[in-house]
PDB file of C-alpha atoms in Angstrom:
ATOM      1  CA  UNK A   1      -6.553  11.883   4.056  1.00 56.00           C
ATOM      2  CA  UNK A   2      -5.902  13.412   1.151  1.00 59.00           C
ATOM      3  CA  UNK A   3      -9.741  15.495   0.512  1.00 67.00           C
ATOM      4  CA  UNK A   4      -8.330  17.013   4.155  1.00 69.00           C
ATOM      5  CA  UNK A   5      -4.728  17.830   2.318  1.00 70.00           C
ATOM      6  CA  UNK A   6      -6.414  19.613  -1.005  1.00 72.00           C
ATOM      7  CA  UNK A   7      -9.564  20.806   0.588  1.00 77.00           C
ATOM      8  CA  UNK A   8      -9.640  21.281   4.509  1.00 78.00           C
ATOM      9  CA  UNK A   9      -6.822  22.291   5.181  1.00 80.00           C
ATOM     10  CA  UNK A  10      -6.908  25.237   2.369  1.00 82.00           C
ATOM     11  CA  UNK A  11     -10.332  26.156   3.770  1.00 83.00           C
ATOM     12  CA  UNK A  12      -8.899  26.494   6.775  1.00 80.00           C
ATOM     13  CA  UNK A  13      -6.394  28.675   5.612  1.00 80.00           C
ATOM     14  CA  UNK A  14      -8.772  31.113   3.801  1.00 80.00           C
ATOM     15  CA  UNK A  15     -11.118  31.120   6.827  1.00 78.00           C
ATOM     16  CA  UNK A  16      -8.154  32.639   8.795  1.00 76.00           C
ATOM     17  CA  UNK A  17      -8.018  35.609   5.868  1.00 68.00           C
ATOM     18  CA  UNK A  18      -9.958  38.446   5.720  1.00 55.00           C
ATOM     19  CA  UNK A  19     -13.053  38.760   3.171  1.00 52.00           C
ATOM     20  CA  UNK A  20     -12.174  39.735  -0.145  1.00 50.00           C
ATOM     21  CA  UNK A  21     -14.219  43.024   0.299  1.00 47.00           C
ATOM     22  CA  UNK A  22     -11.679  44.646   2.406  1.00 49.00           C
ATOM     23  CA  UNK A  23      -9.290  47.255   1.620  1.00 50.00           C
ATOM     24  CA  UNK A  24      -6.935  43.807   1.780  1.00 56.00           C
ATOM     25  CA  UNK A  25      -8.203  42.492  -1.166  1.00 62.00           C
ATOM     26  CA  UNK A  26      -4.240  42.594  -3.006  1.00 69.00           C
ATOM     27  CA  UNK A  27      -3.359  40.513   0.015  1.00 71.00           C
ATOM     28  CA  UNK A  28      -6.327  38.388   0.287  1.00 71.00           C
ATOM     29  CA  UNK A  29      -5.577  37.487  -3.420  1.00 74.00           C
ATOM     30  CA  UNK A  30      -1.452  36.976  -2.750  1.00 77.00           C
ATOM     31  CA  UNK A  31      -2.627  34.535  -0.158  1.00 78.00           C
ATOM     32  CA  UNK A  32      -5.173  32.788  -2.435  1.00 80.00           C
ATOM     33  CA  UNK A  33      -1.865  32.366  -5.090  1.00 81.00           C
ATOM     34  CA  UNK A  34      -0.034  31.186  -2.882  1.00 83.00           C
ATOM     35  CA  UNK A  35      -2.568  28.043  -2.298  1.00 83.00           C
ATOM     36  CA  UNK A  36      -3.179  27.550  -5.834  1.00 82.00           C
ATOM     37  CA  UNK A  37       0.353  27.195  -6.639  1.00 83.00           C
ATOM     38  CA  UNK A  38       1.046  25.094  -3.403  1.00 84.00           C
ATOM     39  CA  UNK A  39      -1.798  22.364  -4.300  1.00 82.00           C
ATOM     40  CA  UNK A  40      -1.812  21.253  -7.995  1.00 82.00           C
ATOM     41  CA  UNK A  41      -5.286  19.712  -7.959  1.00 83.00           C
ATOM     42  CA  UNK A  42      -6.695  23.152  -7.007  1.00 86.00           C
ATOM     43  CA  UNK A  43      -7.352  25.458 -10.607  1.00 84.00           C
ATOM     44  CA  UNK A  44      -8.924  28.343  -8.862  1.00 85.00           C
ATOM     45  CA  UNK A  45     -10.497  30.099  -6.131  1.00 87.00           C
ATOM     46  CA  UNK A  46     -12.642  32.506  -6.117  1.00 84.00           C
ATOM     47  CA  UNK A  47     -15.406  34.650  -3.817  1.00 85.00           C
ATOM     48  CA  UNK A  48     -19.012  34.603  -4.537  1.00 86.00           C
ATOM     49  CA  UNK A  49     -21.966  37.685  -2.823  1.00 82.00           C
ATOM     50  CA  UNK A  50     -24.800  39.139  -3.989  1.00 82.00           C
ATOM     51  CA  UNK A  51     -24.485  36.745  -7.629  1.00 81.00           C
ATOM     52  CA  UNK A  52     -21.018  38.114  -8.503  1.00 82.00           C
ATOM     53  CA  UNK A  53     -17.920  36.640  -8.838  1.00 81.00           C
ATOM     54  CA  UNK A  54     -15.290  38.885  -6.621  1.00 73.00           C
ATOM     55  CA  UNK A  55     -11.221  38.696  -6.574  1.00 61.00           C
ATOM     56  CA  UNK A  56      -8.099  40.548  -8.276  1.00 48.00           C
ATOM     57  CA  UNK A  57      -7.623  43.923  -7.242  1.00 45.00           C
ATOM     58  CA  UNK A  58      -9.961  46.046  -6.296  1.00 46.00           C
ATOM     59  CA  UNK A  59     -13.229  44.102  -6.516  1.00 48.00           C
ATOM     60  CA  UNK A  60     -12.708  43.416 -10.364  1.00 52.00           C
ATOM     61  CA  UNK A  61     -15.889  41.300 -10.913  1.00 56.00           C
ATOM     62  CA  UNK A  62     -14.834  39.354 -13.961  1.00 61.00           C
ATOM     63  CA  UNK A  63     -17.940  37.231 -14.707  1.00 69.00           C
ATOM     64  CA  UNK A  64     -21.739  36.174 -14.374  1.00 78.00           C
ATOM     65  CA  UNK A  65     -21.981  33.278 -11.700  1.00 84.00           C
ATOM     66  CA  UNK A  66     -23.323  30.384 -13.375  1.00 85.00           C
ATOM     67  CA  UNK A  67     -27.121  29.408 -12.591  1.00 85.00           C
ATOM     68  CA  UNK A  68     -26.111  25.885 -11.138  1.00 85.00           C
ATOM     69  CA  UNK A  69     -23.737  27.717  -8.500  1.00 86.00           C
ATOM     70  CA  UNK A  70     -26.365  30.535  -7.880  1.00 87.00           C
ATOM     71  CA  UNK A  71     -29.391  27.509  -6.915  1.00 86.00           C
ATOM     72  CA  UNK A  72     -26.622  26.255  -4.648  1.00 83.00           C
ATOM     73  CA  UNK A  73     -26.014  29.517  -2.899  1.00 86.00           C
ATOM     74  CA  UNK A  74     -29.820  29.809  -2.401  1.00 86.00           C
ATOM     75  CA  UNK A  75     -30.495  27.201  -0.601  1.00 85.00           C
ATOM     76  CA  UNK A  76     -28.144  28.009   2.257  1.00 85.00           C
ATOM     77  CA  UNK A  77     -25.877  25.412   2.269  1.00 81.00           C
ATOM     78  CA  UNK A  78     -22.671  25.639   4.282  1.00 82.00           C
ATOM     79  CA  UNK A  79     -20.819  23.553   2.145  1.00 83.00           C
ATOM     80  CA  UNK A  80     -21.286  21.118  -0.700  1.00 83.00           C
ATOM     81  CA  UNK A  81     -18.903  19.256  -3.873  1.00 79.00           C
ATOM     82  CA  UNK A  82     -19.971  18.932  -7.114  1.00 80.00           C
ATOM     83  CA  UNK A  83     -19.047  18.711 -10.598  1.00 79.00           C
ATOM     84  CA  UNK A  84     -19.030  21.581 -12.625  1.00 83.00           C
ATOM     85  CA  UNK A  85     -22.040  21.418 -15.055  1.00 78.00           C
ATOM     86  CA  UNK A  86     -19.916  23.165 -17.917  1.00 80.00           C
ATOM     87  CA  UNK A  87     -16.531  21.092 -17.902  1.00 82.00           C
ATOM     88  CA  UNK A  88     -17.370  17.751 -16.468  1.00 78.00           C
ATOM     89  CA  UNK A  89     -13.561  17.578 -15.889  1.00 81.00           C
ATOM     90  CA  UNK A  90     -13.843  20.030 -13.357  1.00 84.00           C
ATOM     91  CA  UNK A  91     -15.109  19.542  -9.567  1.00 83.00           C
ATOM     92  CA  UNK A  92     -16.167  22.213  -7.717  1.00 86.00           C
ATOM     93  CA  UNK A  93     -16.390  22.977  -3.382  1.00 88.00           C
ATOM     94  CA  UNK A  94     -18.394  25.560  -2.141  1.00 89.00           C
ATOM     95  CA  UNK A  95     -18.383  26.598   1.507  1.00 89.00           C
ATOM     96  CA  UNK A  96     -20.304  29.612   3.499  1.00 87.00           C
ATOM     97  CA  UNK A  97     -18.251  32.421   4.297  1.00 84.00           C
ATOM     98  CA  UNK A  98     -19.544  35.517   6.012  1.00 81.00           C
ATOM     99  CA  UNK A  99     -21.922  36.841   3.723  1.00 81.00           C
ATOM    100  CA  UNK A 100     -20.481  34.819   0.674  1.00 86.00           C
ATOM    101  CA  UNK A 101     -19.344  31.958  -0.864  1.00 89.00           C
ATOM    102  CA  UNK A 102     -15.603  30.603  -1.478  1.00 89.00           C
ATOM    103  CA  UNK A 103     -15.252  28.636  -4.684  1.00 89.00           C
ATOM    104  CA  UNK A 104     -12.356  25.756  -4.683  1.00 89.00           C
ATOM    105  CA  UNK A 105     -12.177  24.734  -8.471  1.00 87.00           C
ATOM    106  CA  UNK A 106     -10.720  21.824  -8.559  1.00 85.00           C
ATOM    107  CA  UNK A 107      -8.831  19.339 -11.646  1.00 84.00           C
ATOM    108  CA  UNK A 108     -11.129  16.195 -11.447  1.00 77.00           C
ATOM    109  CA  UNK A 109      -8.753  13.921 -12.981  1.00 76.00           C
ATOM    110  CA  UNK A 110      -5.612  15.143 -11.130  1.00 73.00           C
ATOM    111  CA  UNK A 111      -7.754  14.126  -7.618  1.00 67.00           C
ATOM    112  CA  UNK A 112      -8.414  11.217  -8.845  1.00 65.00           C
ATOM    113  CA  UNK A 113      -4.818  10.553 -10.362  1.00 65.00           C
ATOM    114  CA  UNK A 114      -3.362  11.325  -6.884  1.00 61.00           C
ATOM    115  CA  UNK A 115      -5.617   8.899  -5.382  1.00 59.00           C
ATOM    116  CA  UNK A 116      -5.339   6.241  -7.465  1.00 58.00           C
ATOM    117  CA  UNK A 117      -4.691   2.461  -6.118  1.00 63.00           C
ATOM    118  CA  UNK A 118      -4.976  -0.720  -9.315  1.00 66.00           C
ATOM    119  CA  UNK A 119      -6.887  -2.402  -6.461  1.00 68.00           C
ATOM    120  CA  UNK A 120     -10.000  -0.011  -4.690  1.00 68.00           C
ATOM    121  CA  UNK A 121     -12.027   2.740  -6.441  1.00 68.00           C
ATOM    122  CA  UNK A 122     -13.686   5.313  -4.555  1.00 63.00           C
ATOM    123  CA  UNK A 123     -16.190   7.916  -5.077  1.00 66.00           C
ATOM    124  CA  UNK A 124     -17.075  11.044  -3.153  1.00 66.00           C
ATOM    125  CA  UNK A 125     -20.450  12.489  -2.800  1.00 67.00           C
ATOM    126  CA  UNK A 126     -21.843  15.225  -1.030  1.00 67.00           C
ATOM    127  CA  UNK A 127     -23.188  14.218   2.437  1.00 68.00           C
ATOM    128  CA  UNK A 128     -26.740  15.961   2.366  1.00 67.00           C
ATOM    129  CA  UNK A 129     -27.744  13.489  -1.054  1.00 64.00           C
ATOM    130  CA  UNK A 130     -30.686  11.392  -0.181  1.00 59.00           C
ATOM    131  CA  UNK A 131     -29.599   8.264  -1.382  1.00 57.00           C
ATOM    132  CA  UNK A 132     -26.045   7.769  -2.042  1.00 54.00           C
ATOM    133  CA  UNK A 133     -25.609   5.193  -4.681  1.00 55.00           C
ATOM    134  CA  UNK A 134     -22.762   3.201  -5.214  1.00 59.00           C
ATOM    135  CA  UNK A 135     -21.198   1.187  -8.725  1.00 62.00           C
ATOM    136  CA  UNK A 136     -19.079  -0.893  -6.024  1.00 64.00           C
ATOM    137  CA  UNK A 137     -19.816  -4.635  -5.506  1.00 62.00           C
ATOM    138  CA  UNK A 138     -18.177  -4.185  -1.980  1.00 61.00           C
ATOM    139  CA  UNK A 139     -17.709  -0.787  -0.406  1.00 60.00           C
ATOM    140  CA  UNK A 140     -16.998   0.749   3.190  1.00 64.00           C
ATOM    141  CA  UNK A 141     -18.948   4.065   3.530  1.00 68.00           C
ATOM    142  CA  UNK A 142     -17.242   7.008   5.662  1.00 63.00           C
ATOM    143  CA  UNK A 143     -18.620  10.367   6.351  1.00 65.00           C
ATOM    144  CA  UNK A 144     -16.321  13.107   6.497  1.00 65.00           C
ATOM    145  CA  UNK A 145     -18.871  15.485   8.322  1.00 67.00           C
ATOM    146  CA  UNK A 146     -15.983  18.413   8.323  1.00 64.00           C
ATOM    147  CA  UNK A 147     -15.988  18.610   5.038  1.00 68.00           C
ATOM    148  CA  UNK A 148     -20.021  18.091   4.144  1.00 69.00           C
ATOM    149  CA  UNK A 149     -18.765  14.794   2.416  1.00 70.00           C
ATOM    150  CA  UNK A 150     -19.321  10.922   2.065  1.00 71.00           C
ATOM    151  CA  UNK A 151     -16.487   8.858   0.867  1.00 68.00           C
ATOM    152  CA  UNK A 152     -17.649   5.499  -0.438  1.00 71.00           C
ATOM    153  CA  UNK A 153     -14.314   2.881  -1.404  1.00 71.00           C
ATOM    154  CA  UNK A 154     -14.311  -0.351  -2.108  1.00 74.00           C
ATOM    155  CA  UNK A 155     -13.859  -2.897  -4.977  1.00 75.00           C
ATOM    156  CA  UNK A 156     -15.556  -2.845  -8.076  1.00 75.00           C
ATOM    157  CA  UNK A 157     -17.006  -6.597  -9.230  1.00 76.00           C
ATOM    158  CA  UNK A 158     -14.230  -7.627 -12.000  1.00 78.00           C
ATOM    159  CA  UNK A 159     -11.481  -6.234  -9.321  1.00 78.00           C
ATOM    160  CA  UNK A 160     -12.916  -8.204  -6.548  1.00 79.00           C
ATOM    161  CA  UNK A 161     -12.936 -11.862  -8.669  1.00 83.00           C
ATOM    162  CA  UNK A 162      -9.046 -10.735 -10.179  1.00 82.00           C
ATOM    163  CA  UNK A 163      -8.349 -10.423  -6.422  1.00 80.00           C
ATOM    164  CA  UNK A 164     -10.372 -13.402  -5.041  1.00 84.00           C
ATOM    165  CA  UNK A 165      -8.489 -15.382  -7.790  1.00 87.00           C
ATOM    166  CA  UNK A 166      -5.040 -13.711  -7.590  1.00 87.00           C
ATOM    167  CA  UNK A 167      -4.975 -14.873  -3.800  1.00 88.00           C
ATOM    168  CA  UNK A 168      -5.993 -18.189  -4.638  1.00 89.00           C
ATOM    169  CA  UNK A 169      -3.107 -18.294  -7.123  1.00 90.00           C
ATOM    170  CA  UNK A 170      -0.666 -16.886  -4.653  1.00 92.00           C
ATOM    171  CA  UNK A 171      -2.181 -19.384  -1.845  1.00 91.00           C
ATOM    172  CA  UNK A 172      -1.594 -22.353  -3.811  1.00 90.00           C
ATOM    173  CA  UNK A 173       1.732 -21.289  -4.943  1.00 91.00           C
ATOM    174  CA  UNK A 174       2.646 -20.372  -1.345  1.00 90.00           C
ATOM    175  CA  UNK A 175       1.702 -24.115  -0.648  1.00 91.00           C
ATOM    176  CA  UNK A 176       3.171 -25.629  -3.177  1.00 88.00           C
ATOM    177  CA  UNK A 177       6.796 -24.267  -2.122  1.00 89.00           C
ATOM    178  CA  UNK A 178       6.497 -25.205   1.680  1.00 90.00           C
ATOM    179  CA  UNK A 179       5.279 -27.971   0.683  1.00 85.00           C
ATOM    180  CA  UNK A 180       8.582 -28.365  -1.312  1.00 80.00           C
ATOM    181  CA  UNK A 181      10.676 -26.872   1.710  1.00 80.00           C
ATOM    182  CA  UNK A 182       9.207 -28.988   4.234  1.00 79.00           C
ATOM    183  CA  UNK A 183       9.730 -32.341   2.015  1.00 74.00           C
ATOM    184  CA  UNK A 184      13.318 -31.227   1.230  1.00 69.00           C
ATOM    185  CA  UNK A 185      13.991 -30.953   5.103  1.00 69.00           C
ATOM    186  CA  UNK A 186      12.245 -34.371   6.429  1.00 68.00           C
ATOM    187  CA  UNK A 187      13.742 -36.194   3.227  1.00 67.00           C
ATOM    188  CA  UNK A 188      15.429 -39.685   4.699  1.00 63.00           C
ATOM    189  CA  UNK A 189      18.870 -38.732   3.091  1.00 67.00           C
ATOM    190  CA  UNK A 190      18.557 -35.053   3.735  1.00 71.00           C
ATOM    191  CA  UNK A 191      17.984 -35.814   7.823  1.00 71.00           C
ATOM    192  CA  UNK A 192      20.705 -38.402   7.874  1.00 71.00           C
ATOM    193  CA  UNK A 193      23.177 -35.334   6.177  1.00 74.00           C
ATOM    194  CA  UNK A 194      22.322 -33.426   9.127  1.00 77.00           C
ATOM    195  CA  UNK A 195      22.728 -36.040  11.429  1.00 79.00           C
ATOM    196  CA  UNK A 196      26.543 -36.716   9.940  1.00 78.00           C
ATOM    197  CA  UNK A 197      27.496 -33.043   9.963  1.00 81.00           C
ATOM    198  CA  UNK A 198      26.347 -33.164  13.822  1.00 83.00           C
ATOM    199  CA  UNK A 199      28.541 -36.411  14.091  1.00 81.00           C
ATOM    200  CA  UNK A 200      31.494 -35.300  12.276  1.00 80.00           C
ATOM    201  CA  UNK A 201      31.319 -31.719  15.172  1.00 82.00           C
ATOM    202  CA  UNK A 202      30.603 -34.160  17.887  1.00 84.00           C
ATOM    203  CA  UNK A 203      33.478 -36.340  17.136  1.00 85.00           C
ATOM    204  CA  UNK A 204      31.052 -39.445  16.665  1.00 85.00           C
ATOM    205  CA  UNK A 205      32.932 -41.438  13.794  1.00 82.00           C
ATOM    206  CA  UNK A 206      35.721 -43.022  15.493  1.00 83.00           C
ATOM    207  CA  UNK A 207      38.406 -45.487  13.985  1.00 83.00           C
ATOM    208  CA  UNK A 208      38.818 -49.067  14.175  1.00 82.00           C
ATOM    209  CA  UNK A 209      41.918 -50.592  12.948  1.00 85.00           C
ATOM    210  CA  UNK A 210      41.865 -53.909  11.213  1.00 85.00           C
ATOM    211  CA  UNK A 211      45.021 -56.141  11.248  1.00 87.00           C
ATOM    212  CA  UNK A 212      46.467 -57.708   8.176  1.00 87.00           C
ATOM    213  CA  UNK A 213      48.067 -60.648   8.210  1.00 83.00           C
ATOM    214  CA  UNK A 214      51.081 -62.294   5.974  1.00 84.00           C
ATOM    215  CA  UNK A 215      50.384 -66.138   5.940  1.00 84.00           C
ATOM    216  CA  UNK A 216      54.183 -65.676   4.104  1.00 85.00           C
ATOM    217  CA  UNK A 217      56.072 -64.120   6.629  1.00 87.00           C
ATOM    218  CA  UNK A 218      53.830 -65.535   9.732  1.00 86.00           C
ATOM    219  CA  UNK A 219      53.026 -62.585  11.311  1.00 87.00           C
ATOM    220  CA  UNK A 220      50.832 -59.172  11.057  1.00 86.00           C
ATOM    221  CA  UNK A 221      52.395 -56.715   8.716  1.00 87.00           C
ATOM    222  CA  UNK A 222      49.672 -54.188   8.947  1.00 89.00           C
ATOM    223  CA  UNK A 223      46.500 -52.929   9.362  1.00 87.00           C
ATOM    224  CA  UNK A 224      43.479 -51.011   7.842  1.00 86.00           C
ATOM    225  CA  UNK A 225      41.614 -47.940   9.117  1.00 83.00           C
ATOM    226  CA  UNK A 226      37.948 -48.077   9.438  1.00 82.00           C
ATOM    227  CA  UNK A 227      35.071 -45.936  10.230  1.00 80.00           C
ATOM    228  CA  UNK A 228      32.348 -46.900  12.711  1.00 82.00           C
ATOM    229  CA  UNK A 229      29.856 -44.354  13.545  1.00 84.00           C
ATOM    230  CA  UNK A 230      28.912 -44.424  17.406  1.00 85.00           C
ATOM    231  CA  UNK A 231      25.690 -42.569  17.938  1.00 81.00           C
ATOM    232  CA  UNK A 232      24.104 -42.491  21.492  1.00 81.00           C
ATOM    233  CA  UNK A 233      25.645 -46.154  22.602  1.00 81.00           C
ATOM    234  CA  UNK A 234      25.185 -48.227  19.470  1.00 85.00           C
ATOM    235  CA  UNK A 235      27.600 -48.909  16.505  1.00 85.00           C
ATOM    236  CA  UNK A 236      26.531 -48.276  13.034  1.00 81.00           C
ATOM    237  CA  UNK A 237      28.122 -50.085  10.560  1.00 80.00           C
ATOM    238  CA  UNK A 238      29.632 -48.419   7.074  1.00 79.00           C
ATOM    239  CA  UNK A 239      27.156 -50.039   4.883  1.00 79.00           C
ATOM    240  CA  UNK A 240      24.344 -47.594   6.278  1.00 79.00           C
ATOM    241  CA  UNK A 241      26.469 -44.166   6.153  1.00 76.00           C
ATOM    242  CA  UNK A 242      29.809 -44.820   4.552  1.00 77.00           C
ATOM    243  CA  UNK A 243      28.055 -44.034   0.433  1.00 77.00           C
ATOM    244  CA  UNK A 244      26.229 -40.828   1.654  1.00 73.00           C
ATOM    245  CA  UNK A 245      28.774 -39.486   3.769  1.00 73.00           C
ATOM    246  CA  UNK A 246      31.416 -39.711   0.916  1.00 75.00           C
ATOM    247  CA  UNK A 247      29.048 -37.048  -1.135  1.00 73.00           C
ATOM    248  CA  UNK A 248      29.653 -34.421   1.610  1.00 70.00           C
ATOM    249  CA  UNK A 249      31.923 -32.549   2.394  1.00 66.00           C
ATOM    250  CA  UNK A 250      32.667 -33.474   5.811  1.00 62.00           C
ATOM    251  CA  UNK A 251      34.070 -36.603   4.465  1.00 67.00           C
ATOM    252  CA  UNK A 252      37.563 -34.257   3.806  1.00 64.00           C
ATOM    253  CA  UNK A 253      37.597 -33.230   7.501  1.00 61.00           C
ATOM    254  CA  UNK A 254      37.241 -36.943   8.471  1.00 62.00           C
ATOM    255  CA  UNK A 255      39.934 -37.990   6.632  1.00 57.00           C
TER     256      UNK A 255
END
């Protein structure tokens, strides 16, 4: 999933480090770097106690936490995803460590961009919202409870007709060329073809000569080939294979 490839599995990562009030702060922030750098949707991280905004060296406290983040913090969540009130472009995850807060700032339209399919649309809300609403005219609802989130995909209404009526399309085409396939292959002159390429392998055609006879000289003088067909006992005669077998190409091994 990919929320579990931008989000989880970095908040697993700086779960394993140690707080950012530690004489390892340098290395805390190396580590946290090294995660922005490795996931391009993520623009920041930072570390939230006591209302102040802690990373860099040595406990530089670079700004005021917003009030929107500081409401969040006191209600004791553990974890919860939201967009950031001043850049709507932005999307923010907050989880609960130790005594603080880590801050995952994320690049809205890059998650969505690496998420995108022409067919579904999804949206992702936070999983403690009382009623999560949904723009989709048919949607599947999963709760990622690890990550304090609800995933809601499905089709929107105009993408669920084009579908609906692109399959319908692609049905009737589908159809329309077995249809052709199957017509092609029970076709009269297309089953007797097979049936004199099986001959012509089977040795079925066999020749019967004719004698010619000179009234002038009073005797036979020669004779003339022909081709009888004999198919499971019975003779068939030239008039009912003779034209069609002289269009193939097994008419040059016969001869």
């Amino acid at each position: 999933m990919l929320l579990d490839d931008i989000i989880y599995k970095p908040k697993q990562y700086i779960e394993h480090l140690d707080n950012l009030q530690t004489d390892n702060n340098k290395e805390n922030k190396r580590q946290l770097d090294l995660i922005e750098k490795k996931y391009p949707e993520i623009m920041g991280i930072s570390y939230v106690k006591d209302g102040k905004y802690y990373y860099e060296d040595d406990l530089i406290i670079r700004d005021v936490v917003p009030s929107f983040i500081k409401t969040i913090i006191s209600r004791n969540i553990s974890m919860k995803l939201f967009i950031d009130q001043d850049n709507k472009n932005n999307l923010i995850y907050i989880f609960k460590y130790k005594n603080g807060y880590y801050i995952i700032n994320l690049y809205l339209k890059l998650l969505y961009d690496s998420n995108y399919n022409i067919i579904t649309t999804y949206q992702v809300q936070d999983i403690n919202a009382k009623s999560p609403t949904s723009f989709l005219y048919y949607s599947l609802t999963n709760d990622v409870k690890h990550l304090g989130l609800v995933i809601i995909s499905g089709l929107t209404l105009n993408k669920f007709i084009l579908l609906l009526f692109s399959s319908f399309f692609i049905s009737l085409f589908t159809i329309y060329e077995i249809t052709l396939l199957l017509t092609s292959f029970f076709d009269s002159k297309q089953v007797l073809n097979r049936k004199m390429k099986k001959a012509v392998i089977n040795n079925e055609f066999i020749p019967f000569f004719q004698s010619i006879y000179s009234a002038k000289q009073q005797k036979f003088i020669a004779a003339e080939i022909l081709c009888r067909w004999h198919s499971k006992g019975t003779i068939i005669p030239p008039s009912e294979f003779i034209a069609d077998l002289e269009k193939t190409d097994e008419i040059k091994i016969l001869c």
